[in-house]
């Protein structure tokens, strides 16, 4: 909001603002915590022997969230009417899934958005620095 010229999000008074916030909150409250539990399962149990089950359950939640997102993106090129930082956030989450091939096959709408972003020169420059994908 402080850098509105960057067009990272719909303006506060824009009709797409609630949609943008909905998806940002969904990813930060459902998808991101599942990713954390998947990769840091030992932090979410007091029984070291159950960390594998915690990681498996987290991956299931990760994938259910992808199902919801992919369904939404079936009718839209982006989360909102135009590209926003929510789409870039999804790209980051997509790169964290442990099976790239599965993502491409099972969630084609997520892959479509991710592929479009990966082709963007600014996003490519970010990847050169952060090495999110190869």
Short mmCIF file of C-alpha atoms in Angstrom, two decimals:
data_model
loop_
_atom_site.label_atom_id
_atom_site.label_comp_id
_atom_site.label_asym_id
_atom_site.label_seq_id
_atom_site.Cartn_x
_atom_site.Cartn_y
_atom_site.Cartn_z
CA UNK A 1 0.00 0.00 0.00
CA UNK A 2 2.92 2.34 0.64
CA UNK A 3 4.25 1.67 -2.85
CA UNK A 4 1.07 1.75 -4.91
CA UNK A 5 2.93 2.47 -8.15
CA UNK A 6 4.44 -1.03 -7.94
CA UNK A 7 0.90 -2.46 -8.32
CA UNK A 8 1.60 -5.32 -5.94
CA UNK A 9 -1.99 -5.36 -4.71
CA UNK A 10 -5.32 -3.85 -5.67
CA UNK A 11 -5.76 -0.42 -4.07
CA UNK A 12 -7.64 -0.30 -0.77
CA UNK A 13 -10.83 0.99 -2.41
CA UNK A 14 -10.67 -1.37 -5.43
CA UNK A 15 -13.42 -4.01 -5.76
CA UNK A 16 -10.76 -6.75 -6.05
CA UNK A 17 -9.17 -5.85 -2.70
CA UNK A 18 -11.26 -8.34 -0.66
CA UNK A 19 -10.39 -11.13 -3.12
CA UNK A 20 -6.72 -10.27 -2.85
CA UNK A 21 -6.84 -10.27 0.96
CA UNK A 22 -8.78 -13.53 1.00
CA UNK A 23 -6.09 -15.35 -0.96
CA UNK A 24 -3.18 -13.78 0.89
CA UNK A 25 -4.77 -14.84 4.18
CA UNK A 26 -5.58 -18.31 2.87
CA UNK A 27 -2.00 -18.89 1.80
CA UNK A 28 -0.49 -17.46 4.97
CA UNK A 29 -2.88 -19.23 7.36
CA UNK A 30 -3.45 -22.57 5.60
CA UNK A 31 -0.76 -23.21 3.00
CA UNK A 32 2.32 -21.76 4.68
CA UNK A 33 1.72 -23.50 8.05
CA UNK A 34 1.29 -26.81 6.20
CA UNK A 35 4.62 -26.22 4.46
CA UNK A 36 6.29 -25.55 7.81
CA UNK A 37 4.86 -28.73 9.33
CA UNK A 38 5.95 -30.70 6.26
CA UNK A 39 9.57 -29.59 6.41
CA UNK A 40 9.93 -29.13 10.19
CA UNK A 41 7.67 -31.92 11.43
CA UNK A 42 9.86 -32.57 14.49
CA UNK A 43 8.87 -29.14 15.81
CA UNK A 44 5.19 -30.13 15.84
CA UNK A 45 5.34 -33.23 17.99
CA UNK A 46 6.81 -34.33 21.28
CA UNK A 47 7.20 -37.87 19.94
CA UNK A 48 10.13 -38.06 17.52
CA UNK A 49 8.79 -41.33 16.14
CA UNK A 50 5.64 -39.57 14.91
CA UNK A 51 7.36 -36.81 12.95
CA UNK A 52 6.93 -38.79 9.72
CA UNK A 53 3.18 -38.95 10.27
CA UNK A 54 3.11 -35.22 11.01
CA UNK A 55 4.99 -34.52 7.76
CA UNK A 56 2.65 -36.78 5.78
CA UNK A 57 -0.46 -35.12 7.22
CA UNK A 58 1.02 -31.71 6.47
CA UNK A 59 1.66 -32.68 2.85
CA UNK A 60 -1.97 -33.79 2.58
CA UNK A 61 -3.06 -30.38 3.88
CA UNK A 62 -0.63 -28.65 1.50
CA UNK A 63 -2.20 -30.53 -1.40
CA UNK A 64 -5.79 -29.88 -0.29
CA UNK A 65 -4.95 -26.17 -0.26
CA UNK A 66 -3.54 -26.54 -3.78
CA UNK A 67 -6.85 -28.18 -4.80
CA UNK A 68 -8.76 -25.10 -3.57
CA UNK A 69 -6.39 -22.67 -5.26
CA UNK A 70 -6.30 -24.60 -8.53
CA UNK A 71 -10.11 -24.64 -8.66
CA UNK A 72 -10.21 -20.87 -8.23
CA UNK A 73 -7.58 -20.32 -10.92
CA UNK A 74 -9.53 -22.42 -13.42
CA UNK A 75 -11.72 -19.39 -14.12
CA UNK A 76 -9.02 -16.74 -13.85
CA UNK A 77 -5.51 -15.97 -15.04
CA UNK A 78 -4.57 -14.62 -11.59
CA UNK A 79 -6.01 -14.56 -8.08
CA UNK A 80 -7.49 -11.15 -8.87
CA UNK A 81 -8.37 -9.39 -12.12
CA UNK A 82 -4.69 -8.63 -12.67
CA UNK A 83 -1.43 -10.02 -11.36
CA UNK A 84 -0.56 -9.23 -7.75
CA UNK A 85 1.92 -10.24 -5.10
CA UNK A 86 -0.52 -13.02 -4.17
CA UNK A 87 0.39 -14.76 -7.42
CA UNK A 88 4.09 -14.38 -6.67
CA UNK A 89 3.50 -15.80 -3.19
CA UNK A 90 1.82 -18.80 -4.82
CA UNK A 91 4.84 -19.27 -7.09
CA UNK A 92 7.05 -19.45 -4.02
CA UNK A 93 4.74 -21.99 -2.39
CA UNK A 94 4.63 -24.01 -5.59
CA UNK A 95 8.41 -24.29 -5.59
CA UNK A 96 8.27 -25.71 -2.05
CA UNK A 97 6.15 -28.71 -3.00
CA UNK A 98 8.40 -31.79 -2.88
CA UNK A 99 7.24 -33.15 -6.26
CA UNK A 100 7.56 -30.69 -9.18
CA UNK A 101 6.16 -33.17 -11.69
CA UNK A 102 3.07 -33.82 -9.58
CA UNK A 103 2.39 -30.08 -9.29
CA UNK A 104 2.54 -29.68 -13.07
CA UNK A 105 0.18 -32.59 -13.66
CA UNK A 106 -2.28 -32.41 -10.77
CA UNK A 107 -2.68 -28.63 -10.52
CA UNK A 108 -2.47 -27.31 -14.10
CA UNK A 109 -3.90 -23.91 -13.23
CA UNK A 110 -1.27 -23.33 -10.54
CA UNK A 111 1.37 -24.42 -13.04
CA UNK A 112 -0.04 -22.02 -15.66
CA UNK A 113 0.26 -19.08 -13.25
CA UNK A 114 3.70 -20.21 -12.10
CA UNK A 115 4.96 -20.64 -15.69
CA UNK A 116 3.74 -17.18 -16.60
CA UNK A 117 5.53 -15.69 -13.62
CA UNK A 118 8.71 -17.68 -14.24
CA UNK A 119 8.85 -16.10 -17.71
CA UNK A 120 8.62 -12.56 -16.31
CA UNK A 121 12.01 -10.76 -16.37
CA UNK A 122 11.58 -9.27 -12.88
CA UNK A 123 10.67 -12.64 -11.40
CA UNK A 124 13.54 -14.28 -13.24
CA UNK A 125 15.90 -11.74 -11.67
CA UNK A 126 14.49 -12.58 -8.22
CA UNK A 127 15.10 -16.25 -8.91
CA UNK A 128 18.71 -15.57 -9.83
CA UNK A 129 19.17 -14.11 -6.37
CA UNK A 130 16.99 -16.51 -4.31
CA UNK A 131 17.34 -19.67 -6.44
CA UNK A 132 13.72 -20.81 -5.96
CA UNK A 133 13.71 -23.03 -9.04
CA UNK A 134 16.19 -24.35 -11.57
#
